[in-house]
Every structure is written in C-alpha cells, then in structure tokens.
Short mmCIF file of C-alpha atoms in Angstrom, two decimals:
data_model
loop_
_atom_site.label_atom_id
_atom_site.label_comp_id
_atom_site.label_asym_id
_atom_site.label_seq_id
_atom_site.Cartn_x
_atom_site.Cartn_y
_atom_site.Cartn_z
CA MET A 1486 62.18 143.54 -73.72
CA LYS A 1487 65.73 144.68 -74.40
CA TYR A 1488 66.49 147.80 -76.43
CA MET A 1489 69.77 149.17 -77.76
CA LEU A 1490 69.98 152.91 -77.40
CA LEU A 1491 72.50 154.33 -79.88
CA VAL A 1492 73.66 157.72 -78.68
CA CYS A 1493 74.42 159.71 -81.83
CA GLY A 1494 76.55 162.82 -81.77
CA ASP A 1495 77.04 165.45 -84.42
CA ASP A 1496 80.46 167.00 -84.90
CA THR A 1497 78.85 170.37 -85.64
CA ASN A 1498 77.32 170.63 -82.16
CA ASP A 1499 79.15 171.70 -79.04
CA ALA A 1500 78.41 169.39 -76.10
CA SER A 1501 79.76 171.81 -73.50
CA GLY A 1502 76.30 173.19 -72.67
CA MET A 1503 74.75 169.75 -72.38
CA ALA A 1504 73.54 168.54 -69.00
CA PRO A 1505 75.74 165.85 -67.40
CA VAL A 1506 74.85 162.25 -68.25
CA GLU A 1507 75.55 160.80 -64.79
CA PRO A 1508 72.14 161.66 -63.21
CA TRP A 1509 70.36 159.96 -66.17
CA VAL A 1510 72.60 156.89 -65.79
CA GLU A 1511 71.99 156.76 -62.04
CA GLU A 1512 68.20 157.19 -62.29
CA LEU A 1513 67.74 154.48 -64.94
CA GLY A 1514 70.19 152.19 -63.16
CA ASP A 1515 68.30 152.54 -59.87
CA ARG A 1516 65.03 151.69 -61.66
CA GLY A 1517 66.61 148.59 -63.24
CA VAL A 1518 66.05 149.96 -66.75
CA ARG A 1519 69.66 150.62 -67.79
CA GLN A 1520 71.54 147.32 -67.95
CA HIS A 1521 74.83 148.51 -69.44
CA GLY A 1522 76.29 151.29 -71.50
CA HIS A 1523 79.44 153.15 -72.39
CA ARG A 1524 80.86 156.08 -74.31
CA LEU A 1525 82.80 155.30 -77.49
CA ALA A 1526 85.97 156.89 -78.82
CA LEU A 1527 85.65 159.42 -81.63
CA PRO A 1528 85.19 158.20 -85.23
CA ALA A 1529 88.77 159.19 -86.05
CA ASP A 1530 89.89 156.30 -83.81
CA ALA A 1531 87.67 153.75 -85.57
CA VAL A 1532 88.89 150.96 -87.83
CA THR A 1533 86.54 149.48 -90.44
CA VAL A 1534 87.11 145.82 -91.36
CA ARG A 1535 85.81 144.03 -94.45
CA VAL A 1536 86.61 140.62 -95.92
CA ARG A 1537 86.59 140.40 -99.72
CA GLY A 1538 87.73 137.32 -101.61
CA GLY A 1539 89.13 135.86 -98.39
CA GLU A 1540 91.32 138.95 -97.83
CA VAL A 1541 90.91 141.11 -94.72
CA LEU A 1542 90.67 144.77 -95.69
CA ARG A 1543 91.27 147.37 -93.01
CA THR A 1544 90.37 151.03 -93.35
CA ASP A 1545 91.27 153.56 -90.70
CA GLY A 1546 88.32 155.72 -89.80
CA PRO A 1547 84.57 155.26 -89.61
CA PHE A 1548 82.41 153.03 -91.83
CA ALA A 1549 80.79 156.02 -93.52
CA GLU A 1550 81.79 159.64 -93.98
CA THR A 1551 79.14 161.59 -92.12
CA LYS A 1552 78.84 164.37 -89.59
CA GLU A 1553 76.75 162.15 -87.30
CA TYR A 1554 78.38 159.29 -85.45
CA VAL A 1555 77.65 156.80 -82.68
CA ALA A 1556 79.07 158.39 -79.55
CA GLY A 1557 77.94 155.69 -77.14
CA PHE A 1558 75.34 153.08 -76.38
CA ASP A 1559 73.06 151.90 -73.62
CA ILE A 1560 71.19 148.64 -73.21
CA LEU A 1561 67.77 149.13 -71.68
CA GLU A 1562 65.27 146.64 -70.29
CA CYS A 1563 61.82 148.15 -70.79
CA ASP A 1564 58.25 146.89 -70.78
CA SER A 1565 57.47 148.63 -74.07
CA LEU A 1566 58.88 150.67 -76.93
CA GLU A 1567 57.14 153.71 -75.45
CA GLU A 1568 59.06 153.29 -72.18
CA ALA A 1569 62.35 153.01 -74.12
CA ILE A 1570 61.51 156.15 -76.12
CA GLU A 1571 60.70 158.01 -72.91
CA ALA A 1572 64.09 157.00 -71.46
CA ALA A 1573 65.86 158.08 -74.67
CA ALA A 1574 64.10 161.46 -74.65
CA LYS A 1575 65.44 162.15 -71.15
CA HIS A 1576 69.06 161.43 -72.17
CA PRO A 1577 71.03 164.72 -72.21
CA VAL A 1578 72.51 164.03 -75.67
CA ALA A 1579 68.97 164.06 -77.11
CA THR A 1580 69.06 167.87 -76.80
CA ILE A 1581 72.07 168.23 -79.13
CA GLY A 1582 72.25 164.93 -81.04
CA ALA A 1583 69.95 162.02 -81.70
CA MET A 1584 68.97 158.84 -79.90
CA GLU A 1585 68.25 155.75 -81.98
CA VAL A 1586 66.12 153.18 -80.13
CA ARG A 1587 66.28 149.66 -81.55
CA PRO A 1588 64.73 146.52 -80.06
CA PHE A 1589 66.91 143.45 -79.79
CA PHE A 1590 65.88 140.77 -82.26
CA GLU A 1591 64.06 138.06 -80.35
CA ASP A 1592 63.85 134.97 -82.48
CA GLU A 1593 61.99 132.99 -79.87
CA ASP A 1594 60.36 133.15 -76.51
CA ALA A 1595 62.78 130.87 -74.64
CA GLU A 1596 60.55 130.31 -71.61
CA GLY A 1597 57.53 129.63 -73.79
CA GLU A 1598 59.54 127.19 -75.91
CA ILE A 1599 60.67 125.26 -72.81
CA ARG A 1600 57.07 125.08 -71.56
CA ARG A 1601 55.86 123.87 -75.00
CA LEU A 1602 58.59 121.23 -75.03
CA ASP A 1603 57.61 120.03 -71.55
CA ALA A 1604 53.94 119.83 -72.59
CA GLU A 1605 54.95 117.77 -75.64
CA LEU A 1606 57.00 115.46 -73.42
CA THR A 1607 54.07 114.97 -71.04
CA ASP A 1608 51.66 114.28 -73.94
CA ALA A 1609 54.11 111.84 -75.54
CA ALA A 1610 54.55 109.98 -72.24
CA ARG A 1611 50.77 109.72 -71.80
CA ALA A 1612 50.46 108.37 -75.35
CA GLY A 1613 53.28 105.89 -74.79
CA ASP A 1614 55.11 107.29 -77.85
CA VAL A 1615 58.78 106.62 -77.10
CA ASP A 1616 59.97 108.33 -80.31
CA ARG A 1617 58.22 111.58 -79.35
CA VAL A 1618 59.55 111.31 -75.79
CA VAL A 1619 63.16 110.90 -76.95
CA ALA A 1620 62.78 113.71 -79.52
CA CYS A 1621 62.19 116.10 -76.61
CA TYR A 1622 65.71 115.53 -75.26
CA ALA A 1623 69.09 116.64 -76.61
CA ARG A 1624 71.27 113.82 -77.99
CA ASP A 1625 73.68 114.17 -75.06
CA ALA A 1626 71.00 114.59 -72.38
CA GLU A 1627 71.65 113.20 -68.93
CA VAL A 1628 68.52 112.10 -67.13
CA VAL A 1629 68.81 111.21 -63.48
CA SER A 1630 66.05 109.50 -61.55
CA GLN A 1631 65.95 107.52 -58.35
CA GLY A 1632 68.25 104.56 -58.91
CA ASP A 1633 68.82 105.38 -62.60
CA HIS A 1634 71.17 107.58 -64.58
CA HIS A 1635 70.84 107.63 -68.36
CA ARG A 1636 73.45 109.27 -70.58
CA GLY A 1637 72.29 110.20 -74.04
CA ALA A 1638 68.97 110.00 -75.81
CA GLU A 1639 69.43 106.39 -76.90
CA ALA A 1640 70.06 105.21 -73.32
CA LEU A 1641 66.90 107.06 -72.34
CA ARG A 1642 64.99 105.35 -75.17
CA LYS A 1643 66.07 101.89 -73.95
CA ALA A 1644 65.04 102.73 -70.37
CA TRP A 1645 61.58 103.93 -71.49
CA GLU A 1646 61.08 100.88 -73.72
CA ALA A 1647 62.10 98.53 -70.88
CA ARG A 1648 59.57 100.09 -68.50
CA GLY A 1649 56.53 99.92 -70.70
CA PRO A 1650 53.82 102.58 -70.33
CA VAL A 1651 54.97 105.50 -68.18
CA THR A 1652 52.95 108.20 -66.49
CA ARG A 1653 54.56 111.61 -65.98
CA GLU A 1654 53.43 114.27 -63.54
CA VAL A 1655 55.28 117.59 -63.18
CA LEU A 1656 55.32 118.54 -59.49
CA GLU A 1657 57.53 121.62 -59.71
CA PHE A 1658 58.92 123.46 -62.74
CA ARG A 1659 61.34 126.40 -62.67
CA ILE A 1660 62.74 128.08 -65.76
CA HIS A 1661 65.74 130.41 -65.94
CA VAL A 1662 66.29 132.61 -68.99
CA ASP A 1663 69.02 135.16 -69.59
CA GLU A 1664 70.74 136.66 -72.63
CA SER A 1665 72.64 133.56 -73.68
CA ILE A 1666 71.00 130.49 -72.15
CA ALA A 1667 67.69 129.12 -71.00
CA PHE A 1668 67.10 126.02 -68.94
CA GLY A 1669 64.49 124.38 -66.79
CA HIS A 1670 64.60 122.44 -63.53
CA ALA A 1671 61.75 120.07 -62.90
CA LEU A 1672 60.67 117.75 -60.13
CA ILE A 1673 58.71 115.02 -61.88
CA ARG A 1674 56.91 111.93 -60.64
CA THR A 1675 56.99 109.02 -63.08
CA ASP A 1676 55.49 105.58 -62.74
CA GLY A 1677 56.10 102.67 -65.07
CA ASN A 1678 55.95 98.91 -65.30
CA LEU A 1679 59.23 97.21 -64.40
#
C-alpha cells in the first residue's frame, strides 16, 4: 500500500544538529520502500490559490499562518501502516519536527476488479447472455481473434449473436496495475457455432 509521508518542520527548531537525511533515503530506496520524495522550498516562497465566484485569488505565502510547515514529502510503498510508521520514525527530521503518515486513498482494488469482470464475462458466455457479455467491454473495445477483428462493443455483439452459443476458457491471464492504469492480457480459447 502507498503512503504519503509529510515531513513537517518547525521554524523554532534548528536543523543544524539533525542527522543527514541521505542515509535514510538510501536505505529505504535500496529496500524498495521509498518510491519518490523531495524537499520543498520554505513557506515564504509559497503561493496559495483559491477560486471564488469564478475569480482566481492569489495570496503570497502559505495556506495557514503557523510555525509548523511541510518541509518535504516521501512516497512509501509498505505492507502495512506499522511499517510506514517505523520508516517515518527513522527519518532524521522526526527528532526535531513531525512526520505525518497518510495512506493513499484506494477507491478500488484494480486487479480484483479486473478478475471479477473476467469471471462475469466467463459466466455470461456460459449462460449465452450476449447483453452481459457486451456489458463487460468498453464501448470502444477492440477484440482480436483468429480471423476476426471487432471494433466497438456493438460489432462484438453482432459477432457473438452470429455465432450462437459460445464457450470461453481462459488459458493464461496476466494483469498489470500501476498508479494510473490497470489492464489485463488474456489468452482465451472460444468455441462457437458458425
């Protein structure tokens, strides 16, 4: 699971006695925990933007007047919140500032959703329910099979209707998920009446 680590400084503390950050960065990077991170400029260099009544309002300086500020961030990939907290506790800034650990919002399990969709497609094919089969594809889907290439869900519907009952067997199924996209590659055996 991904976690955002907000590195919070305090303008009343002197960072000169703090241990260097580089060994922490290197250790977590080598373990594959730290995905990305960076220091941020001081709050005096910040610009706060708001839109009110369609007008863009710009204020020089930080969002809120406070002694604490976000000095940097790190994105961690950890197995648990406890592992993320342990990593945050080892960050040198934790000795003079604060570390806020926040999980990324995960609105769905992309791999699980793809597997559920494939199971629905297989069940719909077994039941001969063309509407359910087509509902499993995007409107602009391209489906390529030996000797056939169907562009769009409606072309796929016509092909399924022309074949009659179809059996569907998944021989190989690979799923790739990253931060912005998830997709599956499948090798499928289908048989139908021509």
